[in-house]
């Protein structure tokens, strides 16, 4: 695989070439190449490693926070938006094996694909390097997000926040355009928010509600670039 060593250097781990290729194989590519294995099982594994690692870190870092606040912080860090951001900072998109249809629709920069691939990479690191190395990689990648957790908006109802801004500025009616993609067991929704007929932010998530919340959060920041939201 060309340039795989450069990717591994950015990740800071050593993953064997076969496992790395599997982690980078999207279902669209697998379907077009005779139904070869996809990265979805590694994604499932990586999701568990990610969740446990972040939970353990937050538990020790915030000894006085109640369970609900810890859960909100974890949700902000392991969200599709956060993981896609990690993937973009790593430059992961060009390495993902995609089918022709996904290539034509810029699949290499779709948040859902990037987030899923990030989780698959974590699963691959766990298999190739063991628990400690995988956890160290996860923390190295997501600690910057944990440090910015307030800016990520843990606990904020973004749909209410954007309604308040739109009403205060008399921008017009708010509408969410939501589309779903993928099989029923792995459905991904994309929401685009419009205010007064003008398009603002978009968001993705495993449910319509989460996609709309992310779209509202992105839109709020577009309208308030110099402000920090208060939870």
Short mmCIF file of C-alpha atoms in Angstrom, two decimals:
data_model
loop_
_atom_site.label_atom_id
_atom_site.label_comp_id
_atom_site.label_asym_id
_atom_site.label_seq_id
_atom_site.Cartn_x
_atom_site.Cartn_y
_atom_site.Cartn_z
CA UNK A 1 0.00 0.00 0.00
CA UNK A 2 1.66 3.24 -1.08
CA UNK A 3 2.43 5.78 1.62
CA UNK A 4 1.10 3.52 4.40
CA UNK A 5 4.28 4.08 6.39
CA UNK A 6 3.55 7.80 6.43
CA UNK A 7 0.08 7.14 7.85
CA UNK A 8 1.46 4.82 10.52
CA UNK A 9 4.01 7.46 11.46
CA UNK A 10 1.18 9.95 12.03
CA UNK A 11 -0.71 7.36 14.08
CA UNK A 12 2.39 6.51 16.12
CA UNK A 13 1.75 2.75 16.02
CA UNK A 14 2.82 -0.26 13.98
CA UNK A 15 -0.07 -2.09 12.35
CA UNK A 16 0.58 -5.03 10.05
CA UNK A 17 -0.21 -4.28 6.42
CA UNK A 18 -3.09 -6.78 6.10
CA UNK A 19 -4.91 -5.45 9.16
CA UNK A 20 -4.29 -1.85 8.13
CA UNK A 21 -5.72 -2.48 4.67
CA UNK A 22 -8.78 -4.09 6.21
CA UNK A 23 -9.26 -1.08 8.51
CA UNK A 24 -9.24 1.19 5.46
CA UNK A 25 -11.66 -0.90 3.37
CA UNK A 26 -15.09 0.74 3.17
CA UNK A 27 -18.10 -1.42 2.34
CA UNK A 28 -18.58 0.35 -1.01
CA UNK A 29 -15.14 -0.82 -2.15
CA UNK A 30 -15.69 -4.33 -0.81
CA UNK A 31 -18.99 -4.64 -2.68
CA UNK A 32 -17.35 -3.66 -5.99
CA UNK A 33 -14.54 -6.16 -5.46
CA UNK A 34 -16.47 -9.35 -5.01
CA UNK A 35 -17.65 -8.97 -1.45
CA UNK A 36 -14.26 -8.95 0.24
CA UNK A 37 -14.18 -8.26 4.01
CA UNK A 38 -14.94 -4.70 5.11
CA UNK A 39 -13.71 -2.62 8.05
CA UNK A 40 -17.05 -2.86 9.89
CA UNK A 41 -15.95 -5.54 12.37
CA UNK A 42 -12.83 -3.54 13.20
CA UNK A 43 -15.02 -0.46 13.57
CA UNK A 44 -17.15 -2.34 16.09
CA UNK A 45 -14.05 -3.33 18.05
CA UNK A 46 -12.51 0.13 17.86
CA UNK A 47 -15.71 1.74 19.11
CA UNK A 48 -15.46 -0.33 22.30
CA UNK A 49 -11.76 0.45 22.81
CA UNK A 50 -12.40 4.14 22.22
CA UNK A 51 -15.36 4.28 24.58
CA UNK A 52 -13.57 2.46 27.40
CA UNK A 53 -10.38 4.50 27.06
CA UNK A 54 -12.17 7.84 27.07
CA UNK A 55 -14.44 6.77 29.95
CA UNK A 56 -11.49 5.68 32.08
CA UNK A 57 -9.59 8.89 31.36
CA UNK A 58 -12.55 11.14 32.19
CA UNK A 59 -13.29 9.18 35.36
CA UNK A 60 -9.80 9.87 36.72
CA UNK A 61 -9.46 13.40 35.33
CA UNK A 62 -12.75 14.66 36.79
CA UNK A 63 -13.09 12.89 40.17
CA UNK A 64 -15.87 15.20 41.36
CA UNK A 65 -18.12 15.21 38.28
CA UNK A 66 -21.39 13.24 38.46
CA UNK A 67 -22.14 10.47 36.00
CA UNK A 68 -24.36 12.63 33.80
CA UNK A 69 -21.66 15.24 33.20
CA UNK A 70 -19.05 12.57 32.50
CA UNK A 71 -21.40 11.01 29.95
CA UNK A 72 -21.92 14.35 28.20
CA UNK A 73 -18.18 14.91 27.90
CA UNK A 74 -17.64 11.41 26.57
CA UNK A 75 -20.41 11.86 24.02
CA UNK A 76 -18.82 15.08 22.76
CA UNK A 77 -15.44 13.39 22.29
CA UNK A 78 -16.61 10.17 20.61
CA UNK A 79 -19.20 11.82 18.32
CA UNK A 80 -19.09 11.51 14.55
CA UNK A 81 -18.09 15.16 14.30
CA UNK A 82 -15.19 14.79 16.74
CA UNK A 83 -13.84 11.59 15.18
CA UNK A 84 -14.13 13.04 11.67
CA UNK A 85 -12.10 16.01 12.87
CA UNK A 86 -9.40 13.64 14.15
CA UNK A 87 -9.40 11.88 10.78
CA UNK A 88 -9.05 15.12 8.85
CA UNK A 89 -6.15 16.23 11.05
CA UNK A 90 -4.47 12.90 10.33
CA UNK A 91 -5.13 13.26 6.60
CA UNK A 92 -6.89 9.88 6.67
CA UNK A 93 -9.35 10.41 3.81
CA UNK A 94 -7.07 9.73 0.84
CA UNK A 95 -6.05 6.36 2.32
CA UNK A 96 -9.59 4.95 2.53
CA UNK A 97 -10.53 2.37 -0.12
CA UNK A 98 -13.85 3.53 -1.58
CA UNK A 99 -16.17 2.36 -4.32
CA UNK A 100 -16.53 4.47 -7.44
CA UNK A 101 -19.84 5.94 -6.32
CA UNK A 102 -18.40 7.17 -3.03
CA UNK A 103 -15.38 8.58 -4.84
CA UNK A 104 -17.64 10.59 -7.13
CA UNK A 105 -19.51 12.07 -4.15
CA UNK A 106 -16.33 12.98 -2.25
CA UNK A 107 -16.66 10.08 0.18
CA UNK A 108 -13.10 10.62 1.35
CA UNK A 109 -14.29 13.74 3.17
CA UNK A 110 -17.66 12.49 4.45
CA UNK A 111 -17.78 12.78 8.23
CA UNK A 112 -19.55 9.44 8.67
CA UNK A 113 -16.96 7.54 6.62
CA UNK A 114 -14.05 9.30 8.30
CA UNK A 115 -15.41 8.66 11.79
CA UNK A 116 -16.10 4.99 11.07
CA UNK A 117 -12.62 4.53 9.61
CA UNK A 118 -11.04 6.17 12.64
CA UNK A 119 -12.78 3.62 14.85
CA UNK A 120 -11.60 0.81 12.55
CA UNK A 121 -8.03 2.07 12.83
CA UNK A 122 -8.34 1.98 16.62
CA UNK A 123 -9.56 -1.60 16.39
CA UNK A 124 -6.65 -2.47 14.12
CA UNK A 125 -4.18 -0.93 16.56
CA UNK A 126 -5.72 -2.98 19.37
CA UNK A 127 -5.29 -6.22 17.41
CA UNK A 128 -1.78 -5.49 16.14
CA UNK A 129 -0.24 -3.68 19.12
CA UNK A 130 -2.26 -4.67 22.16
CA UNK A 131 -4.36 -2.83 24.70
CA UNK A 132 -1.79 -0.40 26.10
CA UNK A 133 -0.54 0.83 22.71
CA UNK A 134 -4.09 1.24 21.40
CA UNK A 135 -5.17 3.19 24.48
CA UNK A 136 -2.09 5.41 24.26
CA UNK A 137 -2.88 6.17 20.60
CA UNK A 138 -6.50 6.97 21.43
CA UNK A 139 -5.52 9.38 24.17
CA UNK A 140 -2.92 11.07 22.00
CA UNK A 141 -5.52 11.65 19.31
CA UNK A 142 -8.46 12.71 21.47
CA UNK A 143 -6.94 14.49 24.47
CA UNK A 144 -6.90 17.76 22.47
CA UNK A 145 -10.66 17.27 22.03
CA UNK A 146 -11.12 16.57 25.73
CA UNK A 147 -9.24 19.78 26.49
CA UNK A 148 -11.69 21.61 24.23
CA UNK A 149 -14.75 19.76 25.52
CA UNK A 150 -16.49 22.96 26.58
CA UNK A 151 -16.06 24.35 23.08
CA UNK A 152 -17.47 21.12 21.68
CA UNK A 153 -20.61 21.92 23.62
CA UNK A 154 -21.08 19.02 26.03
CA UNK A 155 -24.59 19.19 27.42
CA UNK A 156 -25.83 22.06 25.27
CA UNK A 157 -29.19 21.78 23.50
CA UNK A 158 -27.99 23.27 20.23
CA UNK A 159 -31.42 23.21 18.58
CA UNK A 160 -32.75 25.49 21.29
CA UNK A 161 -29.62 27.67 21.14
CA UNK A 162 -29.90 28.22 17.39
CA UNK A 163 -33.63 28.98 17.69
CA UNK A 164 -32.85 31.71 20.20
CA UNK A 165 -30.22 33.26 17.93
CA UNK A 166 -32.47 33.10 14.86
CA UNK A 167 -35.36 34.69 16.76
CA UNK A 168 -33.21 37.42 18.32
CA UNK A 169 -31.77 38.39 14.93
CA UNK A 170 -35.04 37.90 13.03
CA UNK A 171 -33.35 35.60 10.53
CA UNK A 172 -36.49 33.66 9.61
CA UNK A 173 -37.88 30.17 10.06
CA UNK A 174 -35.62 27.22 10.89
CA UNK A 175 -35.88 23.99 8.90
CA UNK A 176 -33.87 20.76 8.95
CA UNK A 177 -33.45 18.71 5.78
CA UNK A 178 -32.55 15.15 6.81
CA UNK A 179 -31.43 12.26 4.60
CA UNK A 180 -30.55 8.71 5.61
CA UNK A 181 -27.93 6.42 4.09
CA UNK A 182 -26.80 2.84 4.65
CA UNK A 183 -28.42 -0.39 5.83
CA UNK A 184 -30.91 -0.41 8.69
CA UNK A 185 -28.37 -1.76 11.19
CA UNK A 186 -25.82 0.93 10.35
CA UNK A 187 -27.96 3.86 9.25
CA UNK A 188 -26.26 7.26 9.06
CA UNK A 189 -28.31 10.45 8.86
CA UNK A 190 -27.19 13.80 7.43
CA UNK A 191 -29.02 16.96 8.44
CA UNK A 192 -28.67 20.40 6.87
CA UNK A 193 -30.09 23.41 8.68
CA UNK A 194 -31.68 26.31 6.81
CA UNK A 195 -32.73 29.62 8.32
CA UNK A 196 -34.98 31.87 6.29
CA UNK A 197 -34.24 29.72 3.24
CA UNK A 198 -30.45 30.07 3.56
CA UNK A 199 -28.34 26.95 4.21
CA UNK A 200 -26.04 26.92 7.23
CA UNK A 201 -24.38 23.98 8.94
CA UNK A 202 -24.64 20.24 8.30
CA UNK A 203 -24.25 17.35 10.70
CA UNK A 204 -24.22 13.56 10.69
CA UNK A 205 -25.17 10.95 13.25
CA UNK A 206 -26.73 7.52 13.85
CA UNK A 207 -30.13 9.14 14.45
CA UNK A 208 -32.03 12.09 13.01
CA UNK A 209 -31.93 13.81 16.40
CA UNK A 210 -28.14 13.59 16.69
CA UNK A 211 -27.63 14.76 13.10
CA UNK A 212 -29.91 17.76 13.72
CA UNK A 213 -28.10 18.62 16.96
CA UNK A 214 -24.76 18.58 15.17
CA UNK A 215 -26.11 20.72 12.31
CA UNK A 216 -27.45 23.19 14.86
CA UNK A 217 -24.09 23.29 16.68
CA UNK A 218 -22.18 23.98 13.46
CA UNK A 219 -24.69 26.68 12.50
CA UNK A 220 -24.51 28.32 15.93
CA UNK A 221 -20.73 28.61 15.62
CA UNK A 222 -21.06 30.06 12.12
CA UNK A 223 -23.31 32.77 13.50
CA UNK A 224 -21.21 33.32 16.63
CA UNK A 225 -17.59 32.82 15.55
CA UNK A 226 -16.12 34.76 18.46
CA UNK A 227 -18.31 33.40 21.24
CA UNK A 228 -18.14 30.35 23.50
CA UNK A 229 -21.40 28.63 24.27
CA UNK A 230 -22.39 28.17 27.90
CA UNK A 231 -23.65 24.76 28.95
#
